[in-house]
Short mmCIF file of C-alpha atoms in Angstrom, two decimals:
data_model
loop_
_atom_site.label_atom_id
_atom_site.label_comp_id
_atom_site.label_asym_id
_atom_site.label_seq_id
_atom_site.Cartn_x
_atom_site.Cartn_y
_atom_site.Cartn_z
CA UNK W 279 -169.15 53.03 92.12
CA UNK W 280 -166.65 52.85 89.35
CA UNK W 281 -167.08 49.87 87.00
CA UNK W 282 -164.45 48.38 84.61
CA UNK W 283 -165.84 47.04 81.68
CA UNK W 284 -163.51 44.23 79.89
CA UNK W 285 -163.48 42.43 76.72
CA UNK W 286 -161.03 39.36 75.66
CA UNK W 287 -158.25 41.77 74.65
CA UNK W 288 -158.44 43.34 78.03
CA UNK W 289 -158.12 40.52 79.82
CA UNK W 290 -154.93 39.97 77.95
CA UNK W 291 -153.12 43.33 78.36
CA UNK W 292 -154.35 43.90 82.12
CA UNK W 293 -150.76 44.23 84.19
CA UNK W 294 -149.14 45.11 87.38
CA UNK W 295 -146.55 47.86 87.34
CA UNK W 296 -142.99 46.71 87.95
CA UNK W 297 -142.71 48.64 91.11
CA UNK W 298 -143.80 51.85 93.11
CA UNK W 299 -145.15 54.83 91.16
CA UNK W 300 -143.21 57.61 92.75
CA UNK W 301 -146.16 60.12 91.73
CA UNK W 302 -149.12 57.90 92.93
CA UNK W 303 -147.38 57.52 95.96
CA UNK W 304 -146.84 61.27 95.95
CA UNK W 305 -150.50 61.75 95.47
CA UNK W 306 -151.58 59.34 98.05
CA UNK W 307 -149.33 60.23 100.89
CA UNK W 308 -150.60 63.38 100.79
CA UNK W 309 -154.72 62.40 101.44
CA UNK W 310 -152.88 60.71 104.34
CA UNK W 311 -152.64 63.92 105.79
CA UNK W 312 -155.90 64.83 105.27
CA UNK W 313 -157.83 62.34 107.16
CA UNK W 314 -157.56 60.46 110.44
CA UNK W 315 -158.55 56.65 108.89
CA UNK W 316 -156.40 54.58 108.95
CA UNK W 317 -153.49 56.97 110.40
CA UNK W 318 -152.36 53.90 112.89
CA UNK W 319 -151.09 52.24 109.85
CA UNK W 320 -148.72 55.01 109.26
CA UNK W 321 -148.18 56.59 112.39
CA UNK W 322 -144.43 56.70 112.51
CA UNK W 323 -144.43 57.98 109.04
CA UNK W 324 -146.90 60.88 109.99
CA UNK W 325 -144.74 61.88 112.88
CA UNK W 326 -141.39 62.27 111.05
CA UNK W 327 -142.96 63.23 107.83
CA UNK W 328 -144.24 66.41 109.85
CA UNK W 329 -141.06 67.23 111.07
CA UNK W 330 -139.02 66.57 108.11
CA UNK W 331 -140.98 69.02 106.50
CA UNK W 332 -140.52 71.27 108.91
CA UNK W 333 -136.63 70.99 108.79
CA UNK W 334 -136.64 71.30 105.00
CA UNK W 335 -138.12 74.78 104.88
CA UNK W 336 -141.45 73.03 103.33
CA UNK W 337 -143.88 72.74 105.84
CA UNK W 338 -145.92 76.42 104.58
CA UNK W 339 -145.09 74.50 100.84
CA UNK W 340 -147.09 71.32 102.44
CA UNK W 341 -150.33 73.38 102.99
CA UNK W 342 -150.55 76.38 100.28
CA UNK W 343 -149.08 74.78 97.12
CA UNK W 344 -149.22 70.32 97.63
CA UNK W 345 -152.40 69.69 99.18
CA UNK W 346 -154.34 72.48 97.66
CA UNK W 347 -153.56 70.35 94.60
CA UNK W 348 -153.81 66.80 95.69
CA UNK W 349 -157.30 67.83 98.01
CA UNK W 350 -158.93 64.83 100.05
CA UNK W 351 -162.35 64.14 97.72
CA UNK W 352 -163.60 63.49 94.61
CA UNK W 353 -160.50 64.66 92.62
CA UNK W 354 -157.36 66.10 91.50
CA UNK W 355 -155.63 66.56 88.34
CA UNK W 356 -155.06 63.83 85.87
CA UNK W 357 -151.41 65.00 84.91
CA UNK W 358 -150.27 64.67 88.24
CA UNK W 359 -149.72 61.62 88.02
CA UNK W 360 -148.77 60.35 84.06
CA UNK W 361 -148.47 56.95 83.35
CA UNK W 362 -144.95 57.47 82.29
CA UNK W 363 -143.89 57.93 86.25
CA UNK W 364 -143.69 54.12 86.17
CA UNK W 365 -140.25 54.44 84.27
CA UNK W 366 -138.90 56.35 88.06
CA UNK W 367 -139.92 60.03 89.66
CA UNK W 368 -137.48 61.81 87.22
CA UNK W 369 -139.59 60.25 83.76
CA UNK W 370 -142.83 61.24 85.68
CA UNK W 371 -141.92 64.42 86.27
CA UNK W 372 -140.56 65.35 82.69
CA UNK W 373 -144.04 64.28 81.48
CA UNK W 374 -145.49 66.36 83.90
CA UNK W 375 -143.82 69.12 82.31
CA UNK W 376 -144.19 67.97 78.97
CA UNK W 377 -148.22 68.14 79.37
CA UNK W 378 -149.88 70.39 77.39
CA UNK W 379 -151.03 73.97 78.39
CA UNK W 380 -154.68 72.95 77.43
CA UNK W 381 -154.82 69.86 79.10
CA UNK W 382 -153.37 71.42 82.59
CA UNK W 383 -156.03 74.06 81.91
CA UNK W 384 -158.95 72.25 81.53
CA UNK W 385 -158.25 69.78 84.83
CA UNK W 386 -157.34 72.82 87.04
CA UNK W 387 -160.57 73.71 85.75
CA UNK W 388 -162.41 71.10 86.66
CA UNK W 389 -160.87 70.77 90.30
CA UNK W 390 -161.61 74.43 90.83
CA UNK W 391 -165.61 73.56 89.74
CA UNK W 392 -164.71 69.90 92.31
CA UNK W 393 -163.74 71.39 95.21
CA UNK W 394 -162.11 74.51 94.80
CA UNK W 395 -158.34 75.19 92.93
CA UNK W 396 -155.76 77.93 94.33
CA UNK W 397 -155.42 81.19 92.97
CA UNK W 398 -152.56 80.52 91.09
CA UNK W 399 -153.19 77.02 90.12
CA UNK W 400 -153.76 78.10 86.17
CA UNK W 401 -150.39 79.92 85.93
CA UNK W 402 -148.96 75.93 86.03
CA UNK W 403 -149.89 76.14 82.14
CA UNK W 404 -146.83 78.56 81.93
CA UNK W 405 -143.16 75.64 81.80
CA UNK W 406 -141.63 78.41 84.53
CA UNK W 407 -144.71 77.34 87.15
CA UNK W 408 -145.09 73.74 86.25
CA UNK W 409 -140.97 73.58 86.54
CA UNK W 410 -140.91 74.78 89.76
CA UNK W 411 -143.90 72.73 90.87
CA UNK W 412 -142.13 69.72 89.28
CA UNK W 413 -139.29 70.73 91.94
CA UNK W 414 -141.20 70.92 95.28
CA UNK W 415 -142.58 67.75 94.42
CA UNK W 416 -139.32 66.37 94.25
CA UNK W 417 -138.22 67.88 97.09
CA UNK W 418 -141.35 66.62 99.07
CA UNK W 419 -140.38 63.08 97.57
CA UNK W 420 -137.02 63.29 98.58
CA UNK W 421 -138.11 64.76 102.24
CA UNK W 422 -140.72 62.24 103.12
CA UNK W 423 -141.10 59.15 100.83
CA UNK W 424 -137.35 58.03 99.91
CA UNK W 425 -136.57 57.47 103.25
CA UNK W 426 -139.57 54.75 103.02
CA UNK W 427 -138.28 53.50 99.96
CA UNK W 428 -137.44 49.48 101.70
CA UNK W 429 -140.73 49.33 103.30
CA UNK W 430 -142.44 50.96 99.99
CA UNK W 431 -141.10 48.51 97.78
CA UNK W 432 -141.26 45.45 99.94
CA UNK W 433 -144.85 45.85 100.32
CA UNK W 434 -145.57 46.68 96.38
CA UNK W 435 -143.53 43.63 96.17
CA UNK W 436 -145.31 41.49 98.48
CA UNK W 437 -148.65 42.86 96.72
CA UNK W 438 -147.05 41.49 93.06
CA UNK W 439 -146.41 38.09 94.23
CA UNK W 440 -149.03 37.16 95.84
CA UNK W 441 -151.40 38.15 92.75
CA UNK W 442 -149.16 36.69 90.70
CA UNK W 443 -149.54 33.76 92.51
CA UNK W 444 -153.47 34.37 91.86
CA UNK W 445 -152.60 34.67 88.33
CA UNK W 446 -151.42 31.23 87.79
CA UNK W 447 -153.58 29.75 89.48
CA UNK W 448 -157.09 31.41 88.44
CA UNK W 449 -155.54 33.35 85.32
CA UNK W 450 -156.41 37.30 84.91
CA UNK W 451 -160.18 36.48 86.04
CA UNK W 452 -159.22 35.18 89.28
CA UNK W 453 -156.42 37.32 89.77
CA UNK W 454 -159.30 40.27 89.17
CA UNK W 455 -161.57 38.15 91.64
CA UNK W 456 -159.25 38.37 94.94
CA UNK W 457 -158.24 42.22 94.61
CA UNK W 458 -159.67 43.03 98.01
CA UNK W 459 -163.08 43.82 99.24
CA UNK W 460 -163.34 47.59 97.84
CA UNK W 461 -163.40 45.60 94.27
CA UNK W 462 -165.45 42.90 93.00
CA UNK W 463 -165.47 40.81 89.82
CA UNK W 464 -168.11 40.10 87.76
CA UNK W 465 -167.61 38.85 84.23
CA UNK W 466 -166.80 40.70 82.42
CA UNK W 467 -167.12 43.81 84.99
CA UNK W 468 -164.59 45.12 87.91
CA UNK W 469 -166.80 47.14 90.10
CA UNK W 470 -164.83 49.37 92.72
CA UNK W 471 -166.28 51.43 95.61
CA UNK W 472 -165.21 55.05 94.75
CA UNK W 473 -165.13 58.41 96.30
CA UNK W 474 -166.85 59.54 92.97
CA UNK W 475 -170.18 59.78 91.19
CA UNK W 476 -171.21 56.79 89.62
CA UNK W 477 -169.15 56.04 86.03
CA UNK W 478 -168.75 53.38 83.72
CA UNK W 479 -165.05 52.69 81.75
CA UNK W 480 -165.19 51.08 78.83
CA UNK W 481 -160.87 49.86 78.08
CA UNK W 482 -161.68 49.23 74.70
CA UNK W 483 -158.88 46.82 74.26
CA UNK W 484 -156.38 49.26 75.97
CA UNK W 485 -156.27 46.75 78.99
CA UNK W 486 -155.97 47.97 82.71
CA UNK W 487 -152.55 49.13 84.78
CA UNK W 488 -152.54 47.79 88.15
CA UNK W 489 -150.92 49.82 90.62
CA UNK W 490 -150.88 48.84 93.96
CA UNK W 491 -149.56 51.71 96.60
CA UNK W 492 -148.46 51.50 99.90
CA UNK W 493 -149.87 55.47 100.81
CA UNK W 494 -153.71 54.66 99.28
CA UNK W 495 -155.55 53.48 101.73
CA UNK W 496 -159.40 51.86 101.65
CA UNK W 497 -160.68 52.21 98.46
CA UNK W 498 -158.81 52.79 94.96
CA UNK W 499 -158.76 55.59 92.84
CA UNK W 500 -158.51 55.72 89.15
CA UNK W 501 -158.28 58.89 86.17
CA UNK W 502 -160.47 61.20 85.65
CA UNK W 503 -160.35 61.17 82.40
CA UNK W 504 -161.37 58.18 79.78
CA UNK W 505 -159.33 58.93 77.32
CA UNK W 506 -156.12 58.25 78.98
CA UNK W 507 -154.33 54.64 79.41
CA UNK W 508 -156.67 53.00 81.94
CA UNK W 509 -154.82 52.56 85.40
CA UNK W 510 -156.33 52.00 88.90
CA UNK W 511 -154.23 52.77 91.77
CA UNK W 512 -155.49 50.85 95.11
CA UNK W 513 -154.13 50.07 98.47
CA UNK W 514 -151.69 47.40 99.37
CA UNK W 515 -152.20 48.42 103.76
CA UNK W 516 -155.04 46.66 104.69
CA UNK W 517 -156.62 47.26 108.78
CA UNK W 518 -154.98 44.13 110.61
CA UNK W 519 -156.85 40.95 111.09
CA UNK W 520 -156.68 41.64 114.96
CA UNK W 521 -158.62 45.04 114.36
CA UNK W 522 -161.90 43.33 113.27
CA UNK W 523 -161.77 45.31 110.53
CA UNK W 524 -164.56 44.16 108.27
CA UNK W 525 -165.71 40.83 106.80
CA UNK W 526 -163.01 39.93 104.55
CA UNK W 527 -160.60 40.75 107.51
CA UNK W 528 -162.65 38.91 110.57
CA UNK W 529 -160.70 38.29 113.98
CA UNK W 530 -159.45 35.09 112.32
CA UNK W 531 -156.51 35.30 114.63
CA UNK W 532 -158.32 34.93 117.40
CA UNK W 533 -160.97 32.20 116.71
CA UNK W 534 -160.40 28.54 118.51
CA UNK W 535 -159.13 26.86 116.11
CA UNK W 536 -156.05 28.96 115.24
CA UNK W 537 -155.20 30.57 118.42
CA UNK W 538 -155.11 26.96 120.06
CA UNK W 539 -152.71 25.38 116.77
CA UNK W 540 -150.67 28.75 117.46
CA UNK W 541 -151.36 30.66 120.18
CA UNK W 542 -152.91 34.19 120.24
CA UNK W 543 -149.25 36.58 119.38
CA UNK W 544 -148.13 33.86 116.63
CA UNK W 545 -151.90 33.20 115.01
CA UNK W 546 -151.97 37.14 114.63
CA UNK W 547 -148.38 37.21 113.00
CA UNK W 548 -149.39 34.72 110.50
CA UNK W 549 -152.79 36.35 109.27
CA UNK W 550 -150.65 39.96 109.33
CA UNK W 551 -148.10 37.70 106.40
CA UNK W 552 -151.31 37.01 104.81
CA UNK W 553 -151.08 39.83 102.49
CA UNK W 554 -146.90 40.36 103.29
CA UNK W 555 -145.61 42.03 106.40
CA UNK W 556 -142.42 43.22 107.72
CA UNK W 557 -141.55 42.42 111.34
CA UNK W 558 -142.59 45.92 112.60
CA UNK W 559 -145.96 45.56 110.95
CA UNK W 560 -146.47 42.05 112.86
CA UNK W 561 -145.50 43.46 115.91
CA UNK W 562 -148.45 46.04 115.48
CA UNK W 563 -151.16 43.49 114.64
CA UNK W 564 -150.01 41.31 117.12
CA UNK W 565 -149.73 43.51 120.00
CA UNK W 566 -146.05 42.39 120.99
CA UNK W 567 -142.49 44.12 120.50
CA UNK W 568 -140.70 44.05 117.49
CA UNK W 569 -137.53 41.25 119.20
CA UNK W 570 -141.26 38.97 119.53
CA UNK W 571 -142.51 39.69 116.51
CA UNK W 572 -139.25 38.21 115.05
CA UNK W 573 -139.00 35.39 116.96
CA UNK W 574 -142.59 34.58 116.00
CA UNK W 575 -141.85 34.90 112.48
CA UNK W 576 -138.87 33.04 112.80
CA UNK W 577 -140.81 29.94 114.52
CA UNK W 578 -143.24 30.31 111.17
CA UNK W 579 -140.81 30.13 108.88
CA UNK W 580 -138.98 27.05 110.96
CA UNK W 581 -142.07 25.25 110.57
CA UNK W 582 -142.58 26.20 106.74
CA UNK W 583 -145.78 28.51 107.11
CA UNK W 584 -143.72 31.78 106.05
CA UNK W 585 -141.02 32.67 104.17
CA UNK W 586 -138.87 35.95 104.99
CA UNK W 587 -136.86 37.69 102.75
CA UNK W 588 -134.57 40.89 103.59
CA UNK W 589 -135.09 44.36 101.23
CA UNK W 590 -132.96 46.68 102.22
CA UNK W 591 -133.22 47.47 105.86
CA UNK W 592 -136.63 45.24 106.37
CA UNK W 593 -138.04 41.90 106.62
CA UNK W 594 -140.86 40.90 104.49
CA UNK W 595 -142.55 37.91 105.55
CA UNK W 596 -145.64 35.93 103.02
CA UNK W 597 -147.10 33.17 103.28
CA UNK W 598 -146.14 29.80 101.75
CA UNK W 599 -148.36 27.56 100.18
CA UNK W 600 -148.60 25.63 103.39
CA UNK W 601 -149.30 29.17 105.41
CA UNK W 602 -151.94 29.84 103.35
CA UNK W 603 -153.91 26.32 103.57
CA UNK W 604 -153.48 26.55 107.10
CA UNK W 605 -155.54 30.27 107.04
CA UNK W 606 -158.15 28.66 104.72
CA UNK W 607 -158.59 25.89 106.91
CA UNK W 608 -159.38 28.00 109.88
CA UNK W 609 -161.47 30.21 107.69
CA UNK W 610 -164.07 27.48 106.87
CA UNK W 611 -164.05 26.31 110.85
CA UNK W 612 -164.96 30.40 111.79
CA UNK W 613 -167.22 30.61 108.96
CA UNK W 614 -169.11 27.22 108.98
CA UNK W 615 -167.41 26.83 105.14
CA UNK W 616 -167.71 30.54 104.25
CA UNK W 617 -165.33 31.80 102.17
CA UNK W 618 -162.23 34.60 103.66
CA UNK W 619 -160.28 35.56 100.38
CA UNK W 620 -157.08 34.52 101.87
CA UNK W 621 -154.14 34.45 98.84
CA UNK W 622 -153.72 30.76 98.00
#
């Protein structure tokens, strides 16, 4: 359990970053290849990531140099991922580089005493190692996340508006309040589930950087160290509604009330636009090909329960005000008035 601690200045300085952190999303597409949860969610990804790899000379790079580094647990190095990789992957990386020989000492210390560091993981104090670390991770970017880039930033997108929408209608509180069920809010205290020990942060009026990926998946992860500008990095891929996954993400689609307004394919499609969806990601909760998936969506937005809008090569569908009343309203006939955190 990691738990926030806020005062009144914190409250006012807590933001979203404007987009996808190329290095967080570095970092967090690599535990994907670590585990098997949640690997449905990115199953295409996982398949061509592989062999893009492969065909870029960096699959033997993918196992002795990025994932020794970025290892599935408790933690990996702070300066991986530098807050100023918010400006864009080429600003992250100089500040990668520009990190201090001490400071990449000491955290390839303590992942060495975490779980074990590679041989030659201290000779990335030296500007010749770290430079050409900076460039496989660029080249990994390049390989495996760019070509995501649409789906990426429609989703971080999708994640932005609809707690913006929270914002103005709860302020930062209730914004903090509807985060997801791996965080909780309790004035004045965000408590998240977390791989690590038990720790308290204190932002001391420094505020708290939101940063919603698209890779992290289940619970969010946050710095190592204190001293550095608080940021929290947690997922924006949640299990589908269809899955059962949990509580907060009950079979609404298929309760009576819902599936007899809709029907079973088009209920699921508009819980999936709950949190933002593209039409390939209702087809998958839904159960039903992607030319049905559209034509479902399309039949929600004709009746003013979704809006769509195009990014790039994708279709993100949300819910409108109207969508979202809907879901609540079905929530309190499944839960006998319980309460489903469904983005209002």
């Amino acid at each position: 359990m990691l738990r926030i601690h806020f005062g009144h200045a914190d409250l006012a300085r807590t933001r979203f970053i404007s987009g996808p952190d190329p290095l967080w999303e570095i970092a967090m597409s690599l535990q994907r290849f670590q585990t098997r949860r949640g690997r449905w969610a990115y199953a295409h990804w996982y398949r061509t990531a592989r062999h893009r790899l492969q065909d870029k000379g960096l699959g033997r790079t993918l196992r002795t140099v990025l994932l020794p580094m970025f290892p599935k647990g408790v933690y990996f190095p702070d300066f991986l991922t530098p807050a100023e990789s918010g400006g864009g992957l080429d600003a992250g990386l100089e500040a990668i580089l520009a990190t201090s020989p001490r400071q990449v000492l000491s955290e390839v210390a303590i992942l060495d005493r975490t779980v074990g560091a590679p041989s030659w993981a201290p000779r990335l104090a030296e500007q010749a190692a770290r430079r050409e670390f900076a460039g496989i991770l660029k080249a990994y970017y390049e390989a495996v996340i760019a070509p995501y880039q649409d789906e990426v930033q429609a989703r971080v997108e999708a994640e932005r508006t609809v707690r913006g929408r929270d914002l103005l209608d709860g302020g930062t509180e209730g914004m903090l309040s509807r985060l997801g069920s791996t965080m909780r809010w309790s004035s004045p205290v965000l408590h998240l589930d977390y791989p690590a020990e038990d720790r308290d942060l204190y932002l001391d009026g420094r505020g708290l950087t939101l940063a919603p990926s698209y890779f992290s998946w289940n619970t969010p992860i946050s710095l190592a160290s204190p001293d550095l500008p608080p940021v929290v990095c947690y997922p924006v891929c949640y299990e589908p509604p269809a899955s059962a996954a949990g509580p907060e993400y009950a079979d609404l689609s298929g309760t009576a009330s819902l599936t007899g307004l809709l029907g079973r394919a088009r209920a699921s499609a508009l819980v999936a636009a709950a949190f933002g969806a593209t039409t390939g990601e209702i087809a998958r909760a839904a159960g039903v090909s992607a030319s049905s998936a559209s034509r479902h969506a399309t039949a929600l937005r004709d009746a003013g329960l979704v809006t769509s809008s195009r990014n790039g090569a994708n279709v993100l569908h949300c819910l409108t005000p109207a969508g979202a009343a809907v879901l609540r309203a079905a929530t309190r006939a499944a839960r006998g008035g319980g309460g489903l955190r469904i983005p209002s």
